[in-house]
Amino acid sequence: MLNCSNSLPSSEDQMKGLSNAEIALMVILNIIAIATYAIFFELWNYLHNNIISDSIREKTLLVLGIFPVTTIVYQLGMFVPRAGTLVDFVAAVYACVALFVFFHLAISYLGGATEAIDKLQYVDASLNVGPCCCCCMCLPKVRINRKAYRILRIGILQTLILQPLLQFISTVLWADGKFDSGEVNPSNPLFYMKIMLNTSALLSLYVFNLSLKAAFGIAEASYHLKAKYAILIIYIILSNLQPLILGCLATYNVIPCVDLYPSKDRASKIDHHIKILEMFILLLVSRKYYRKQMPESSPLYFENPLHTMP
């Protein structure tokens, strides 16, 4: 009998109501999760044995940790359905930390903040980059001096502050029981929280595109910065847009109520299950680029011929 109420089943009720197909799915997802942890520990061992710079090694591990951390929180959410919003909160907080650390990892590739500014101030950075201003061809090019670097850093830092704060407020409102985190409705404050979360994410992506596009020409050949950045961008897009799309589909009953799950909560459940598989794939691709041989002299040194100009 279908239960299309707004209440989620307890972990005990869920386990009792599982069909054979759902049990098989949970087993497969747990195997995938274990494989993700195994790949991460293999990468951890490789980085400790092959990366000379302690700063780069620690930042790299923090960035790569986004995949096992996201996997483990959604794996727990798979067994405790009522913790869905809480696991979203934990995943969002770590994602913000990883994003901020990746920015500083790219700076470490260039030799640290001082040396990076010394290099990038001679590179013209275009303002017409995605996802916000890719069509604004009239925007001028700028050079990343110390002041511009501080602005870019603030653009990344706002994500580290706003995203956890908004996620925390969303969790508090959800815990009150009056608002559904999966409901797409103008009268639901959680709907506006999602809009602000996505706006913050888009702003951080713009800042990343602006700053890293200037660094690609310097660090790309040695550190595969484009590929590492693309993987992180895919993670951010999946984390922000995937649940929003699934929530819209549930609102219009494209994702129907099944068994113990209302349609909106089933959309969240599908999102969490898919993310376990996505994290495995993204970590597997990341392994290809983070295991490549890095320059012996780390951080990267770059001698700009313009340094000698008066």
Coordinates of C-alpha atoms in Angstrom, one line a residue, residues 66-67 70 74 88 91 95 198 201 205 230-246 270-272 274-283:
I66 CA 35.4 15.5 -1.1
F67 CA 34.5 12.3 -2.8
T70 CA 30.2 12.8 0.2
Y74 CA 24.9 9.7 1.6
D88 CA 23.0 17.4 2.6
A91 CA 28.2 17.3 2.3
A95 CA 32.3 20.9 -0.5
N198 CA 22.8 28.3 -6.3
A201 CA 27.8 28.6 -6.2
L205 CA 32.4 29.4 -10.3
A230 CA 36.8 20.5 -14.6
I231 CA 36.2 17.6 -12.1
L232 CA 35.5 20.0 -9.3
I233 CA 33.1 22.0 -11.5
I234 CA 31.2 18.8 -12.4
Y235 CA 30.9 18.0 -8.7
I236 CA 29.5 21.5 -8.0
I237 CA 27.0 21.3 -10.9
L238 CA 25.8 17.9 -9.8
S239 CA 25.5 19.0 -6.1
N240 CA 23.5 22.1 -6.9
L241 CA 21.5 21.4 -10.0
Q242 CA 20.8 17.7 -9.8
P243 CA 18.6 17.9 -6.6
L244 CA 16.9 21.0 -7.9
I245 CA 15.9 19.3 -11.2
L246 CA 14.8 16.1 -9.4
I270 CA 17.2 9.1 -5.9
D271 CA 19.6 12.0 -5.8
H272 CA 21.6 10.5 -2.9
I274 CA 23.0 8.6 -7.8
K275 CA 25.6 10.7 -6.0
I276 CA 27.3 7.5 -4.5
L277 CA 27.9 6.3 -8.1
E278 CA 28.9 9.7 -9.3
M279 CA 31.5 10.1 -6.5
F280 CA 33.1 6.8 -7.5
I281 CA 33.3 7.9 -11.2
L282 CA 34.7 11.3 -10.4
L283 CA 37.3 9.9 -8.0

